[in-house]
CSV table of C-alpha atoms in Angstrom, one decimal:
chain,number,residue,atom,x,y,z
A,21,MET,CA,-0.4,4.7,20.7
A,22,VAL,CA,0.5,1.1,21.6
A,23,ASN,CA,1.7,-1.2,18.8
A,24,MET,CA,-0.5,-4.2,18.0
A,25,ARG,CA,0.7,-7.5,19.4
A,26,PRO,CA,2.1,-10.1,17.0
A,27,PHE,CA,-0.4,-12.3,15.1
A,28,THR,CA,-0.8,-15.9,16.1
A,29,GLU,CA,-0.6,-18.6,13.5
A,30,PHE,CA,-4.4,-19.0,13.6
A,31,GLU,CA,-4.9,-15.2,13.0
A,32,GLN,CA,-2.3,-15.2,10.2
A,33,GLU,CA,-4.3,-18.0,8.4
A,34,ASN,CA,-7.4,-15.9,8.7
A,35,LEU,CA,-5.7,-12.9,7.3
A,36,LYS,CA,-4.3,-14.9,4.4
A,37,PHE,CA,-7.7,-16.3,3.6
A,38,LEU,CA,-9.3,-12.8,3.5
A,39,ILE,CA,-6.5,-11.4,1.3
A,40,ASN,CA,-6.8,-14.3,-1.1
A,41,HIS,CA,-10.5,-13.6,-1.4
A,42,ASN,CA,-10.1,-10.0,-2.4
A,43,VAL,CA,-11.0,-8.4,1.0
A,44,ARG,CA,-9.2,-5.1,1.7
A,45,PHE,CA,-9.2,-4.5,5.4
A,46,THR,CA,-7.5,-2.9,8.4
A,47,GLN,CA,-7.2,-4.5,11.8
A,48,VAL,CA,-7.4,-3.5,15.5
A,49,GLU,CA,-6.5,-5.1,18.8
A,50,VAL,CA,-9.2,-4.7,21.4
A,51,THR,CA,-7.0,-4.0,24.5
A,52,PRO,CA,-8.5,-4.8,28.0
A,53,THR,CA,-8.4,-1.0,28.7
A,54,GLY,CA,-10.1,-0.2,25.5
A,55,LEU,CA,-12.7,-2.9,26.1
A,56,SER,CA,-13.5,-1.6,29.6
A,57,LYS,CA,-13.8,2.0,28.5
A,58,GLY,CA,-15.5,1.4,25.2
A,59,ILE,CA,-12.7,3.3,23.4
A,60,LEU,CA,-10.2,2.2,20.7
A,61,ASP,CA,-7.4,4.3,19.2
A,62,SER,CA,-7.6,4.8,15.5
A,63,THR,CA,-4.0,3.9,14.5
A,64,ALA,CA,-2.3,5.4,11.4
A,65,PRO,CA,-3.1,2.3,9.3
A,66,MET,CA,-6.7,2.4,10.4
A,67,ARG,CA,-7.0,6.1,9.6
A,68,ALA,CA,-5.5,5.6,6.2
A,69,TYR,CA,-7.9,2.8,5.4
A,70,PHE,CA,-11.0,4.8,6.6
A,71,LEU,CA,-9.9,7.7,4.4
A,72,GLU,CA,-9.2,5.6,1.3
A,73,GLU,CA,-12.5,3.7,1.6
A,74,GLY,CA,-14.5,6.9,2.2
A,75,VAL,CA,-15.5,5.8,5.7
A,76,HIS,CA,-14.2,8.8,7.7
A,77,ASP,CA,-11.7,11.6,7.5
A,78,TYR,CA,-10.3,12.5,10.9
A,79,SER,CA,-8.4,15.5,9.5
A,80,GLU,CA,-11.7,17.3,8.9
A,81,GLN,CA,-13.2,16.4,12.3
A,82,LEU,CA,-13.3,18.9,15.2
A,83,GLN,CA,-12.6,17.9,18.8
A,84,GLY,CA,-15.3,17.1,21.3
A,85,GLN,CA,-18.2,14.7,21.8
A,86,GLU,CA,-20.6,17.1,20.0
A,87,PHE,CA,-18.7,16.5,16.7
A,88,LYS,CA,-18.8,12.6,17.0
A,89,GLN,CA,-19.8,11.0,13.7
A,90,MET,CA,-21.7,7.7,13.3
A,91,ARG,CA,-21.8,5.1,10.6
A,92,ASN,CA,-23.6,1.8,10.1
A,93,ALA,CA,-21.7,-1.3,11.3
A,94,ILE,CA,-22.1,-5.0,11.4
A,95,ILE,CA,-20.3,-7.5,13.7
A,96,LEU,CA,-20.0,-10.8,11.9
A,97,THR,CA,-19.9,-14.0,14.0
A,98,ALA,CA,-19.4,-17.6,12.9
A,99,ASP,CA,-23.2,-18.1,12.5
A,100,SER,CA,-24.9,-14.7,12.7
A,101,GLN,CA,-24.6,-11.0,12.6
A,102,CYS,CA,-25.1,-8.1,14.9
A,103,ILE,CA,-26.3,-4.9,13.3
A,104,THR,CA,-25.0,-1.9,15.1
A,105,GLN,CA,-23.1,1.4,14.7
A,106,VAL,CA,-19.6,2.7,14.9
A,107,SER,CA,-18.6,6.1,16.2
A,108,PHE,CA,-15.6,8.3,15.2
A,109,TYR,CA,-14.5,11.1,17.3
A,110,ARG,CA,-11.6,13.2,18.7
A,111,PRO,CA,-11.6,14.0,22.4
A,112,ASN,CA,-10.8,17.4,23.8
A,113,THR,CA,-8.0,15.9,25.8
A,114,LYS,CA,-4.7,14.2,24.6
A,115,LYS,CA,-4.4,16.5,21.5
A,116,GLY,CA,-7.6,15.1,20.0
A,117,ASP,CA,-6.1,11.6,19.3
A,118,PRO,CA,-8.4,9.9,16.8
A,119,ARG,CA,-10.8,7.4,18.5
A,120,MET,CA,-13.5,5.0,17.4
A,121,TRP,CA,-15.8,2.4,19.0
A,122,ILE,CA,-18.2,-0.2,17.6
A,123,TYR,CA,-21.2,-0.5,19.8
A,124,LYS,CA,-22.0,-4.0,21.2
A,125,LEU,CA,-18.5,-5.1,20.4
A,126,GLY,CA,-18.0,-6.1,24.0
A,127,SER,CA,-20.4,-9.0,23.6
A,128,HIS,CA,-18.2,-10.4,20.8
A,129,THR,CA,-14.7,-10.0,22.0
A,130,GLU,CA,-12.3,-10.5,24.9
A,131,GLY,CA,-9.3,-8.4,25.8
A,132,ASN,CA,-6.4,-8.6,23.4
A,133,ASP,CA,-8.5,-10.1,20.6
A,134,ILE,CA,-7.8,-8.8,17.1
A,135,HIS,CA,-10.6,-7.8,14.7
A,136,VAL,CA,-10.4,-7.1,11.0
A,137,LEU,CA,-12.5,-4.1,9.8
A,138,PHE,CA,-13.6,-3.8,6.2
A,139,TYR,CA,-16.0,-1.5,4.4
A,140,PHE,CA,-18.6,-2.9,2.0
A,141,ALA,CA,-22.0,-1.8,0.8
A,142,ASN,CA,-22.1,1.2,3.2
A,143,ASN,CA,-21.4,-0.9,6.3
A,144,LEU,CA,-18.2,-1.2,8.3
A,145,TYR,CA,-17.9,-4.9,9.1
A,146,SER,CA,-16.0,-6.5,12.0
A,147,ILE,CA,-14.7,-10.1,12.3
A,148,ASN,CA,-12.9,-11.4,15.4
A,149,ILE,CA,-10.0,-13.3,13.8
A,150,THR,CA,-8.8,-14.5,17.2
A,151,ARG,CA,-11.9,-16.6,17.7
A,152,ILE,CA,-13.5,-17.3,14.3
A,153,ASP,CA,-12.2,-19.8,11.8
A,154,ILE,CA,-13.1,-17.8,8.7
A,155,GLU,CA,-12.1,-20.5,6.1
A,156,LYS,CA,-14.2,-23.1,7.9
A,157,CYS,CA,-17.2,-20.8,7.9
A,158,TYR,CA,-16.7,-19.9,4.2
A,159,ASN,CA,-16.5,-23.5,3.1
A,160,SER,CA,-19.4,-24.7,5.3
A,161,VAL,CA,-22.7,-25.9,3.6
A,162,ILE,CA,-24.5,-23.6,6.0
A,163,ILE,CA,-25.2,-20.2,4.6
A,164,THR,CA,-24.3,-17.5,7.1
A,165,PRO,CA,-24.0,-13.6,6.8
A,166,LEU,CA,-20.3,-14.0,7.0
A,167,LYS,CA,-20.2,-16.4,4.1
A,168,GLU,CA,-22.6,-14.3,2.0
A,169,VAL,CA,-20.6,-11.1,2.5
A,170,LEU,CA,-17.2,-12.6,1.7
A,171,MET,CA,-18.5,-14.5,-1.3
A,172,GLU,CA,-20.0,-11.3,-2.7
A,173,ILE,CA,-16.7,-9.4,-2.2
A,174,ASN,CA,-14.7,-12.2,-3.8
A,175,LYS,CA,-17.0,-12.3,-6.8
A,176,ILE,CA,-16.8,-8.5,-7.3
A,177,GLY,CA,-13.0,-8.6,-7.0
A,178,ASN,CA,-12.6,-11.3,-9.6
A,179,THR,CA,-15.1,-9.5,-11.9
A,180,VAL,CA,-12.9,-6.4,-11.9
A,181,SER,CA,-9.7,-8.1,-12.9
A,182,GLU,CA,-11.6,-10.1,-15.7
A,183,GLU,CA,-13.1,-6.8,-16.9
A,184,LEU,CA,-9.8,-5.1,-17.0
A,185,LEU,CA,-8.0,-8.0,-18.8
A,186,GLY,CA,-10.8,-8.0,-21.3
A,187,LYS,CA,-10.2,-4.3,-22.1
A,188,PHE,CA,-6.5,-5.0,-22.9
A,189,ARG,CA,-7.3,-8.1,-24.9
A,190,SER,CA,-9.8,-6.1,-27.0
A,191,ALA,CA,-6.8,-4.0,-28.2
A,192,SER,CA,-4.5,-6.9,-28.9
A,193,GLY,CA,-2.1,-6.0,-31.8
A,194,GLN,CA,-3.3,-2.4,-31.9
A,195,TRP,CA,-0.6,0.3,-32.0
A,196,PHE,CA,-1.1,3.4,-29.8
A,197,GLU,CA,0.6,6.7,-30.1
A,198,SER,CA,2.1,7.8,-26.8
A,199,GLU,CA,0.6,11.0,-25.6
A,200,ILE,CA,4.0,12.4,-24.8
A,201,LEU,CA,7.6,11.3,-25.7
A,202,ALA,CA,8.7,10.6,-22.1
A,203,ASP,CA,9.0,7.9,-19.6
A,204,THR,CA,5.5,8.6,-18.3
A,205,GLY,CA,4.0,8.7,-21.8
A,206,ILE,CA,2.9,5.0,-22.0
A,207,GLY,CA,1.3,5.2,-18.5
A,208,ARG,CA,-0.7,8.3,-19.4
A,209,THR,CA,-1.9,6.8,-22.7
A,210,ILE,CA,-3.0,3.5,-21.0
A,211,GLU,CA,-5.0,5.5,-18.4
A,212,SER,CA,-6.6,7.6,-21.2
A,213,PHE,CA,-7.5,4.3,-23.0
A,214,LEU,CA,-9.2,3.1,-19.8
A,215,GLY,CA,-10.9,6.4,-19.2
A,216,ILE,CA,-9.2,7.2,-15.9
A,217,SER,CA,-7.1,10.2,-14.8
A,218,MET,CA,-3.4,10.2,-14.3
A,219,ASN,CA,-2.8,8.9,-10.8
A,220,SER,CA,-0.2,10.4,-8.5
A,221,ASP,CA,-1.9,9.7,-5.2
A,222,LYS,CA,-1.6,6.7,-2.9
A,223,THR,CA,-4.6,4.7,-4.1
A,224,PRO,CA,-4.8,2.1,-6.8
A,225,ASP,CA,-5.8,3.1,-10.4
A,226,TYR,CA,-8.6,1.0,-11.8
A,227,LYS,CA,-11.4,0.0,-9.3
A,228,GLY,CA,-8.8,-1.1,-6.8
A,229,ILE,CA,-6.2,-2.5,-9.3
A,230,GLU,CA,-2.9,-0.7,-9.6
A,231,LEU,CA,-1.5,-0.2,-13.1
A,232,LYS,CA,2.2,-0.2,-13.8
A,233,SER,CA,3.5,0.0,-17.4
A,234,HIS,CA,7.0,-0.5,-18.8
A,235,ARG,CA,8.6,-1.0,-22.2
A,236,GLU,CA,10.3,-4.3,-23.0
A,237,ARG,CA,13.5,-4.5,-21.1
A,238,ASN,CA,16.0,-6.9,-19.7
A,239,SER,CA,16.0,-8.4,-16.2
A,240,SER,CA,18.5,-5.9,-14.9
A,241,LYS,CA,15.9,-3.1,-15.0
A,242,LYS,CA,13.6,-2.3,-12.1
A,243,ASN,CA,9.9,-1.8,-11.5
A,244,VAL,CA,8.7,1.2,-9.5
A,245,LEU,CA,6.8,0.0,-6.4
A,246,PHE,CA,5.8,3.3,-4.9
A,247,THR,CA,7.1,6.7,-3.8
A,248,GLN,CA,7.2,7.7,-0.2
A,249,THR,CA,8.6,10.8,1.6
A,250,PRO,CA,10.8,10.1,4.7
A,251,ASP,CA,9.3,10.6,8.1
A,252,TRP,CA,10.9,14.0,8.7
A,253,ASP,CA,9.5,14.2,12.3
A,254,ILE,CA,12.1,11.6,13.4
A,255,SER,CA,14.8,12.2,10.8
A,256,ALA,CA,18.1,14.0,11.5
A,257,LEU,CA,17.6,16.2,8.4
A,258,LYS,CA,14.2,17.7,7.8
A,259,SER,CA,13.8,18.0,4.1
A,260,GLY,CA,15.1,17.1,0.7
A,261,ARG,CA,16.7,20.5,0.5
A,262,GLU,CA,18.7,19.8,3.6
A,263,ILE,CA,19.9,16.6,2.1
A,264,VAL,CA,21.0,18.4,-1.0
A,265,ALA,CA,22.7,21.1,0.9
A,266,LYS,CA,24.9,18.6,2.8
A,267,TYR,CA,25.4,15.8,0.3
A,268,GLY,CA,24.4,17.3,-3.1
A,269,TYR,CA,26.6,18.1,-6.1
A,270,LEU,CA,26.6,20.7,-8.9
A,271,THR,CA,25.2,20.0,-12.4
A,272,ASP,CA,27.0,21.1,-15.5
A,273,GLU,CA,24.7,24.2,-15.4
A,274,GLY,CA,26.0,24.9,-11.8
A,275,LYS,CA,22.8,24.0,-10.0
A,276,LEU,CA,22.9,22.0,-6.8
A,277,THR,CA,21.0,18.7,-6.9
A,278,TYR,CA,21.0,15.1,-5.8
A,279,GLN,CA,20.0,12.3,-8.1
A,280,ASN,CA,21.3,8.9,-7.2
A,281,THR,CA,20.2,5.4,-6.0
A,282,VAL,CA,20.8,4.3,-2.4
A,283,GLN,CA,20.9,0.6,-1.4
A,284,CYS,CA,22.1,-1.3,1.6
A,285,SER,CA,25.5,-2.1,0.3
A,286,PRO,CA,27.8,-0.8,-0.9
A,287,PRO,CA,27.4,2.9,-0.4
A,288,ASN,CA,26.8,5.0,-3.5
A,289,SER,CA,29.2,7.6,-5.0
A,290,GLN,CA,28.3,10.1,-2.3
A,291,LEU,CA,28.8,7.4,0.3
A,292,LEU,CA,25.1,7.2,1.2
A,293,PHE,CA,23.5,3.8,1.9
A,294,LEU,CA,20.4,2.2,3.5
A,295,ASN,CA,20.2,0.4,6.8
A,296,VAL,CA,17.3,-1.8,8.0
A,297,ASN,CA,17.1,-1.1,11.7
A,298,TYR,CA,15.0,-4.0,13.1
A,299,LEU,CA,15.5,-2.9,16.7
A,300,ASP,CA,13.6,0.4,16.1
A,301,ASP,CA,11.6,-0.8,13.0
A,302,LEU,CA,13.1,1.8,10.8
A,303,LEU,CA,14.6,2.1,7.3
A,304,GLU,CA,17.5,4.5,7.6
A,305,ILE,CA,19.5,6.6,5.1
A,306,GLN,CA,23.0,7.0,6.4
A,307,ALA,CA,26.4,8.4,5.2
A,308,MET,CA,29.7,6.7,5.7
A,309,ARG,CA,32.1,9.6,6.2
A,310,LYS,CA,34.7,9.9,8.9
A,311,GLN,CA,32.0,8.5,11.1
A,312,LYS,CA,28.5,7.2,10.3
A,313,GLU,CA,26.0,10.1,9.8
A,314,ASP,CA,22.2,9.8,10.1
A,315,ILE,CA,20.3,11.5,7.3
A,316,ALA,CA,16.6,10.4,7.1
A,317,VAL,CA,14.4,7.5,8.1
A,318,TRP,CA,11.1,5.8,7.2
A,319,ARG,CA,9.0,3.8,9.7
A,320,LEU,CA,8.9,0.3,8.3
A,321,VAL,CA,5.3,-0.2,9.3
A,322,LYS,CA,4.4,2.8,7.1
A,323,LEU,CA,6.3,1.3,4.1
A,324,HIS,CA,4.6,-2.0,4.6
A,325,ASN,CA,1.2,-0.4,4.7
A,326,ARG,CA,2.0,1.7,1.6
A,327,LEU,CA,3.0,-1.5,-0.2
A,328,LEU,CA,-0.2,-3.3,0.8
A,329,THR,CA,-2.4,-0.3,-0.2
A,330,LYS,CA,-0.7,0.4,-3.5
A,331,HIS,CA,-0.3,-3.2,-4.6
A,332,HIS,CA,-3.1,-5.2,-3.1
A,333,GLU,CA,-3.7,-6.1,-6.7
A,334,THR,CA,-1.6,-5.0,-9.7
A,335,PHE,CA,-1.4,-5.3,-13.5
A,336,TRP,CA,2.3,-4.9,-14.5
A,337,ILE,CA,1.9,-4.1,-18.2
A,338,GLU,CA,4.8,-4.8,-20.6
A,339,VAL,CA,4.6,-3.1,-24.1
A,340,GLU,CA,6.5,-3.4,-27.3
A,341,ASN,CA,7.4,0.1,-28.6
A,342,LYS,CA,8.8,1.8,-31.7
A,343,ILE,CA,9.7,5.3,-32.8
A,344,ASN,CA,8.5,6.7,-36.1
A,345,ASP,CA,9.0,10.4,-37.2
A,346,GLY,CA,9.9,11.4,-33.7
A,347,LYS,CA,6.8,9.9,-32.2
A,348,GLU,CA,6.6,6.8,-30.0
A,349,TYR,CA,4.1,4.0,-30.6
A,350,PHE,CA,3.4,0.9,-28.5
A,351,ARG,CA,1.2,-2.1,-28.2
A,352,TYR,CA,0.5,-4.4,-25.3
A,353,LYS,CA,2.6,-7.5,-25.2
A,354,ARG,CA,2.0,-9.2,-21.8
A,355,ILE,CA,0.6,-8.5,-18.3
A,356,GLU,CA,1.8,-9.9,-15.0
A,357,HIS,CA,-1.1,-10.0,-12.6
A,358,THR,CA,0.0,-9.9,-8.9
A,359,LYS,CA,-1.8,-9.9,-5.6
A,360,ASN,CA,-1.1,-9.7,-1.9
A,361,PRO,CA,2.6,-8.7,-1.5
A,362,ASN,CA,4.5,-10.4,1.3
A,363,THR,CA,5.5,-7.6,3.6
A,364,GLY,CA,7.7,-10.0,5.5
A,365,GLN,CA,9.9,-10.2,2.5
A,366,PHE,CA,10.1,-6.4,1.9
A,367,ASP,CA,12.8,-5.8,4.5
A,368,VAL,CA,14.8,-8.8,3.4
A,369,LEU,CA,14.7,-7.7,-0.2
A,370,LEU,CA,16.0,-4.3,0.9
A,371,GLU,CA,19.0,-6.0,2.7
A,372,GLN,CA,19.7,-8.0,-0.5
A,373,ASN,CA,19.6,-4.9,-2.7
A,374,LEU,CA,16.7,-6.2,-4.7
A,375,ILE,CA,14.7,-3.2,-3.5
A,376,THR,CA,16.5,0.1,-3.7
A,377,VAL,CA,15.5,3.8,-3.4
A,378,ASP,CA,16.1,6.5,-6.0
A,379,LEU,CA,16.5,10.0,-4.5
A,380,LEU,CA,15.6,12.6,-7.0
A,381,LEU,CA,16.0,15.9,-5.2
A,382,CYS,CA,16.1,19.5,-6.3
A,383,ARG,CA,16.1,18.5,-10.0
A,384,PRO,CA,16.9,21.2,-12.6
A,385,SER,CA,13.6,20.3,-14.3
A,386,GLY,CA,11.7,21.7,-11.4
A,387,ASN,CA,9.9,18.5,-10.6
A,388,GLY,CA,9.2,17.9,-6.9
A,389,ASP,CA,11.4,15.8,-4.7
A,390,THR,CA,10.8,12.1,-5.2
A,391,TYR,CA,11.8,9.1,-3.1
A,392,SER,CA,11.1,6.1,-5.4
A,393,PHE,CA,11.2,2.5,-4.1
A,394,LYS,CA,12.1,0.1,-7.0
A,395,ILE,CA,12.4,-3.6,-7.2
A,396,LYS,CA,14.6,-5.7,-9.5
A,397,LYS,CA,12.7,-8.2,-11.7
A,398,LYS,CA,14.3,-11.2,-10.0
A,399,GLY,CA,12.8,-9.9,-6.7
A,400,MET,CA,9.2,-9.8,-8.0
A,401,PRO,CA,8.3,-13.5,-7.3
A,402,LEU,CA,9.7,-13.2,-3.8
A,403,LEU,CA,7.6,-10.1,-3.0
A,404,PHE,CA,4.6,-11.2,-5.0
A,405,PRO,CA,4.2,-15.0,-4.6
A,406,GLU,CA,0.8,-15.1,-6.3
A,407,SER,CA,1.2,-14.0,-9.9
A,408,ILE,CA,-0.3,-14.9,-13.3
A,409,LEU,CA,1.2,-14.1,-16.7
A,410,TYR,CA,-1.1,-13.2,-19.6
A,411,ASP,CA,0.0,-12.8,-23.2
A,412,ILE,CA,-2.0,-10.2,-25.0
């Protein structure tokens, strides 16, 4: 699949406006070939968005035109809307690469235009961000379908954060007993308090808002951004076990494991380090032995999309804790409310060691392998430029 062309400054302003108004979206470039054939590739970010929003799951779709699936769609223009449909299918050829097409789109685009796609109220919406000045339409005195939809989404988004903040403030000063005496105990207790299940998947916790909790701590500690397994299909080693077999060490109990942090510089105690490879758009784990050794890689675009999905909007909850009779108790102290991480800063913060990766592989505890991306507190305002602090 062909990578999307770089955004123009005009398109970037449109994207920023949508993000700041609580619109979660994916985007697609309508190539001249796709426009002439009425076919668009569903890229990995698009497929992830469709799955997360409940629009379509390509993994459950069989190949062939007879298994094509249709959903309602609306193309928004500067002053009107076009009610239509979108098709999702996998052809019999080319290994069934996921495809999609919005009918009547050809009347509202030119080759190489970029459209944002977002799902709302059982419709997949499309806006041509190459041609339409979204902010101008939104601020116009003229009421249009585009303005109405975006205003409703923005209103709902603000309502959720206000609702969530209200729940925490209703428990101001109240001490909670942690469900378990462990690092994850506070997170579990908070999610029980909010009536949601413990979340280990890739989607946000509370109606689109991610929850991250931590005890009071100094600025040298780190916040967990997300976990992400390397892209083994393009990695030199093909699993955590292979990494442990080559670079691991024995515990006091004689078990082979690997638990250490990797950063860009300097190499860690096993001489492993990170490298941001801009030429190939990869984040690499390498070893500095007699010669440089490749270990594993992540595609940077996947890490950027993971960050945007997990932290579109986040409550970073700080608690005050105490231990009584072997039990932990805590109460809410403050919340940092962030939105819209700057993916352009992600790679820079990796290079500056403000974002690091904890490798927890073949742990004696039996827990699965974890590749945990963490950020130092002083890196937070660089990655999350829009944040608000609430005292509880």
